[in-house]
Coordinates of C-alpha atoms in Angstrom, one line a residue:
Chain A
X1 CA 0.8 -109.1 -97.7
X2 CA 0.3 -106.5 -100.3
X3 CA -0.5 -102.8 -100.2
X4 CA -1.2 -100.1 -102.8
X5 CA -0.5 -96.4 -102.5
X6 CA -2.1 -93.9 -104.8
X7 CA -0.1 -90.7 -104.3
X8 CA -2.8 -88.2 -105.4
X9 CA -6.3 -88.2 -104.0
X10 CA -7.4 -85.7 -106.7
X11 CA -6.0 -84.7 -110.0
X12 CA -7.6 -81.7 -111.8
X13 CA -6.7 -81.3 -115.5
X14 CA -7.9 -79.4 -118.5
X15 CA -9.5 -81.2 -121.4
X16 CA -7.0 -82.4 -124.1
X17 CA -4.1 -82.2 -121.6
X18 CA -2.0 -85.3 -120.7
X19 CA -2.5 -86.9 -117.3
X20 CA -0.6 -89.3 -115.1
X21 CA -2.1 -91.0 -112.1
X22 CA 0.5 -92.5 -109.8
X23 CA 0.5 -95.8 -108.1
X24 CA 3.1 -97.6 -106.0
X25 CA 2.7 -101.0 -104.5
X26 CA 4.5 -103.3 -102.0
X27 CA 4.4 -107.0 -101.9
X28 CA 6.4 -110.0 -100.6
X29 CA 5.3 -112.1 -103.6
X30 CA 5.0 -111.5 -107.3
X31 CA 1.8 -109.7 -108.3
X32 CA -0.6 -108.8 -111.0
X33 CA -1.4 -105.1 -111.3
X34 CA -4.6 -103.5 -112.4
X35 CA -6.3 -100.1 -113.0
X36 CA -10.0 -99.8 -112.6
X37 CA -12.3 -96.9 -113.3
X38 CA -15.5 -96.2 -111.3
X39 CA -18.2 -93.7 -112.5
X40 CA -20.6 -92.3 -109.9
X41 CA -22.8 -94.8 -108.3
X42 CA -21.5 -97.6 -110.5
X43 CA -19.4 -100.7 -110.2
X44 CA -15.9 -101.1 -111.5
X45 CA -14.7 -101.3 -115.0
X46 CA -11.3 -102.8 -115.8
X47 CA -9.1 -100.3 -117.7
X48 CA -6.0 -102.5 -118.1
X49 CA -3.8 -105.0 -116.3
X50 CA -0.2 -106.2 -116.1
X51 CA 0.4 -109.9 -115.8
X52 CA 3.8 -110.4 -117.4
X53 CA 5.8 -109.6 -120.4
X54 CA 6.0 -106.1 -121.8
X55 CA 6.1 -103.5 -119.1
X56 CA 4.0 -101.1 -121.1
X57 CA 0.4 -102.1 -121.2
X58 CA -2.4 -100.5 -123.2
X59 CA -6.0 -100.5 -122.1
X60 CA -9.4 -99.1 -123.1
X61 CA -10.3 -95.5 -123.7
X62 CA -6.7 -94.6 -124.7
X63 CA -5.1 -95.3 -121.3
X64 CA -1.8 -97.0 -120.8
X65 CA 0.3 -97.9 -117.8
X66 CA 4.0 -98.8 -117.3
X67 CA 5.1 -101.4 -114.8
X68 CA 8.4 -100.5 -113.1
X69 CA 9.6 -103.3 -110.9
X70 CA 12.6 -101.5 -109.5
X71 CA 10.4 -98.6 -108.4
X72 CA 7.4 -100.8 -107.6
X73 CA 5.2 -98.5 -109.6
X74 CA 2.4 -98.8 -112.1
X75 CA 1.5 -95.3 -113.2
X76 CA -1.5 -94.7 -115.4
X77 CA -1.2 -92.3 -118.3
X78 CA -3.3 -90.8 -121.1
X79 CA -1.9 -88.3 -123.6
X80 CA -5.1 -86.3 -124.1
X81 CA -8.1 -86.5 -121.7
X82 CA -11.8 -85.9 -122.3
X83 CA -14.5 -84.6 -120.1
X84 CA -15.9 -88.1 -120.1
X85 CA -12.8 -89.4 -118.3
X86 CA -13.9 -87.6 -115.1
X87 CA -14.2 -90.5 -112.7
X88 CA -12.5 -92.3 -109.8
X89 CA -9.5 -94.4 -110.7
X90 CA -8.3 -97.3 -108.5
X91 CA -5.0 -99.1 -108.7
X92 CA -5.1 -102.6 -107.4
X93 CA -2.7 -105.5 -106.8
X94 CA -3.2 -109.2 -106.6
X95 CA -0.7 -111.7 -105.4
X96 CA 0.1 -114.7 -107.5
X97 CA 0.4 -117.2 -104.6
X98 CA -2.7 -118.9 -103.5
X99 CA -2.7 -117.3 -100.0
X100 CA -2.3 -113.9 -101.5
X101 CA -4.8 -113.9 -104.3
X102 CA -7.0 -111.2 -102.8
X103 CA -7.4 -108.0 -104.9
X104 CA -6.2 -105.1 -102.8
X105 CA -7.2 -101.6 -103.9
X106 CA -5.5 -98.3 -103.4
X107 CA -7.4 -95.3 -102.0
X108 CA -8.3 -94.0 -105.4
X109 CA -7.6 -90.9 -107.4
X110 CA -10.4 -88.6 -108.4
X111 CA -9.7 -87.3 -112.0
X112 CA -11.5 -84.1 -112.7
X113 CA -11.4 -82.9 -116.3
X114 CA -12.3 -79.3 -116.9
X115 CA -13.3 -77.7 -120.2
Chain B
X1 CA -17.6 -110.7 -121.6
X2 CA -18.5 -112.4 -118.4
X3 CA -21.4 -110.8 -116.5
X4 CA -21.9 -110.6 -112.7
X5 CA -25.4 -109.5 -111.6
X6 CA -25.8 -107.9 -108.2
X7 CA -29.2 -107.3 -106.7
X8 CA -30.7 -105.1 -105.5
X9 CA -28.9 -102.0 -106.8
X10 CA -30.3 -99.9 -104.0
X11 CA -32.0 -100.7 -100.7
X12 CA -33.3 -98.6 -97.9
X13 CA -34.2 -100.3 -94.6
X14 CA -35.0 -99.5 -91.0
X15 CA -32.5 -99.9 -88.3
X16 CA -32.6 -103.4 -86.8
X17 CA -33.7 -105.2 -89.9
X18 CA -31.7 -107.6 -92.1
X19 CA -30.9 -107.1 -95.7
X20 CA -29.8 -109.7 -98.2
X21 CA -27.7 -108.9 -101.3
X22 CA -27.3 -111.4 -104.1
X23 CA -24.4 -111.8 -106.4
X24 CA -24.8 -114.1 -109.4
X25 CA -22.4 -115.1 -112.1
X26 CA -24.5 -115.3 -115.2
X27 CA -22.4 -117.1 -117.7
X28 CA -19.6 -118.8 -115.8
X29 CA -19.1 -120.7 -112.6
X30 CA -17.5 -118.8 -109.8
X31 CA -15.4 -120.9 -107.5
X32 CA -14.6 -117.8 -105.5
X33 CA -16.4 -114.6 -104.8
X34 CA -15.2 -111.6 -102.9
X35 CA -17.3 -109.0 -101.1
X36 CA -16.2 -105.4 -100.7
X37 CA -17.6 -102.3 -99.1
X38 CA -17.0 -98.8 -100.1
X39 CA -17.7 -95.7 -98.0
X40 CA -18.3 -92.4 -99.8
X41 CA -15.2 -91.1 -101.5
X42 CA -13.1 -94.0 -100.2
X43 CA -11.6 -97.1 -101.6
X44 CA -13.0 -100.6 -101.7
X45 CA -12.2 -102.6 -98.6
X46 CA -12.3 -106.3 -98.8
X47 CA -14.7 -107.8 -96.3
X48 CA -14.5 -111.5 -97.0
X49 CA -13.6 -114.3 -99.5
X50 CA -16.3 -116.8 -100.2
X51 CA -15.5 -120.3 -101.7
X52 CA -18.4 -122.4 -102.9
X53 CA -19.4 -125.0 -100.4
X54 CA -17.2 -123.8 -97.6
X55 CA -17.2 -121.1 -94.9
X56 CA -16.2 -117.6 -95.9
X57 CA -12.9 -116.2 -94.8
X58 CA -13.4 -112.8 -93.2
X59 CA -10.8 -110.0 -93.1
X60 CA -9.6 -108.7 -89.8
X61 CA -12.2 -106.4 -88.2
X62 CA -15.2 -107.7 -90.1
X63 CA -17.9 -109.2 -87.9
X64 CA -18.8 -112.6 -89.3
X65 CA -22.0 -112.8 -87.3
X66 CA -23.1 -109.5 -88.7
X67 CA -22.2 -110.0 -92.3
X68 CA -23.4 -113.5 -93.2
X69 CA -22.0 -114.9 -96.4
X70 CA -23.4 -117.9 -98.1
X71 CA -21.9 -119.4 -101.3
X72 CA -24.2 -122.4 -101.8
X73 CA -23.7 -122.8 -105.5
X74 CA -21.2 -122.0 -108.2
X75 CA -23.2 -119.1 -109.5
X76 CA -24.6 -117.5 -106.4
X77 CA -23.2 -115.9 -103.3
X78 CA -25.3 -113.8 -100.8
X79 CA -24.3 -111.3 -98.2
X80 CA -26.8 -110.7 -95.4
X81 CA -26.4 -107.7 -93.2
X82 CA -28.0 -108.7 -90.0
X83 CA -29.6 -106.2 -87.6
X84 CA -28.5 -103.3 -89.8
X85 CA -27.6 -100.0 -88.2
X86 CA -26.9 -96.6 -89.8
X87 CA -23.2 -97.1 -89.7
X88 CA -23.6 -100.1 -92.0
X89 CA -24.8 -97.8 -94.7
X90 CA -22.4 -98.2 -97.5
X91 CA -21.8 -99.3 -101.1
X92 CA -21.3 -103.1 -101.3
X93 CA -19.7 -104.7 -104.3
X94 CA -19.2 -108.3 -105.1
X95 CA -16.7 -109.8 -107.5
X96 CA -16.6 -113.3 -109.0
X97 CA -13.6 -115.4 -110.0
X98 CA -14.0 -118.2 -112.6
X99 CA -12.1 -121.5 -112.1
X100 CA -8.3 -121.3 -112.7
X101 CA -7.2 -122.1 -116.2
X102 CA -5.2 -125.2 -116.8
X103 CA -2.4 -123.0 -118.1
X104 CA -1.7 -119.3 -117.9
X105 CA -2.5 -116.6 -115.3
X106 CA -5.4 -116.9 -113.0
X107 CA -6.2 -113.2 -112.7
X108 CA -9.7 -112.7 -114.0
X109 CA -12.2 -111.1 -111.7
X110 CA -15.6 -109.7 -112.7
X111 CA -17.4 -107.2 -110.6
X112 CA -21.1 -106.6 -109.9
X113 CA -22.5 -103.1 -110.3
X114 CA -22.8 -102.7 -106.5
X115 CA -25.6 -102.2 -103.9
X116 CA -26.1 -99.0 -102.2
X117 CA -27.4 -99.7 -98.7
X118 CA -29.0 -97.0 -96.6
X119 CA -30.1 -97.8 -93.1
X120 CA -32.4 -95.3 -91.5

């Protein structure tokens, strides 16, 4: 089975400041890792994903994340945030094996960008 | 990119009635669909996995007789909340998975825009 822990339920930050949203996972099998963003009353939008290869992955809207296998982490970063980045961010893990191919979400981190 | 249409986006119903939510993959065939529910300010919790032509697999704690899932075609899955009660009020989201590629990772999932169910 897999699980995802998002260490911060809320992250307040000022506009143009850098931000890091933390995510740790556990799994008995190899996994794919994802970050999604959800704006109020909307579905999910994929920000980025790690499947294999380079541990630093770049996504949309200037976000990037680094996969660290030894620390089982997949933290999301952005060097300079905008007001429009205010949203809920979900880290998710999906096992590679057939019996573990469910997408499991973390509890979410509310990013609040202030002017 | 691939599109998943979920309908309705919002529904209000009386306690005791049943509500059907549709999830359609518009430009690809979805061999597998997943149904999630999300309570306010909480994460998405997987309810069930639906494979076309077979019975859905429900997660522990999800009542299969209350949340009926039908995946009759490769482009449509439905979730019916039977005898809805106020505690069933939630945001329901579906996701659809296209067939696995011959080579390479099989990681693609496309999400619907969600259905806000309010039971009075």
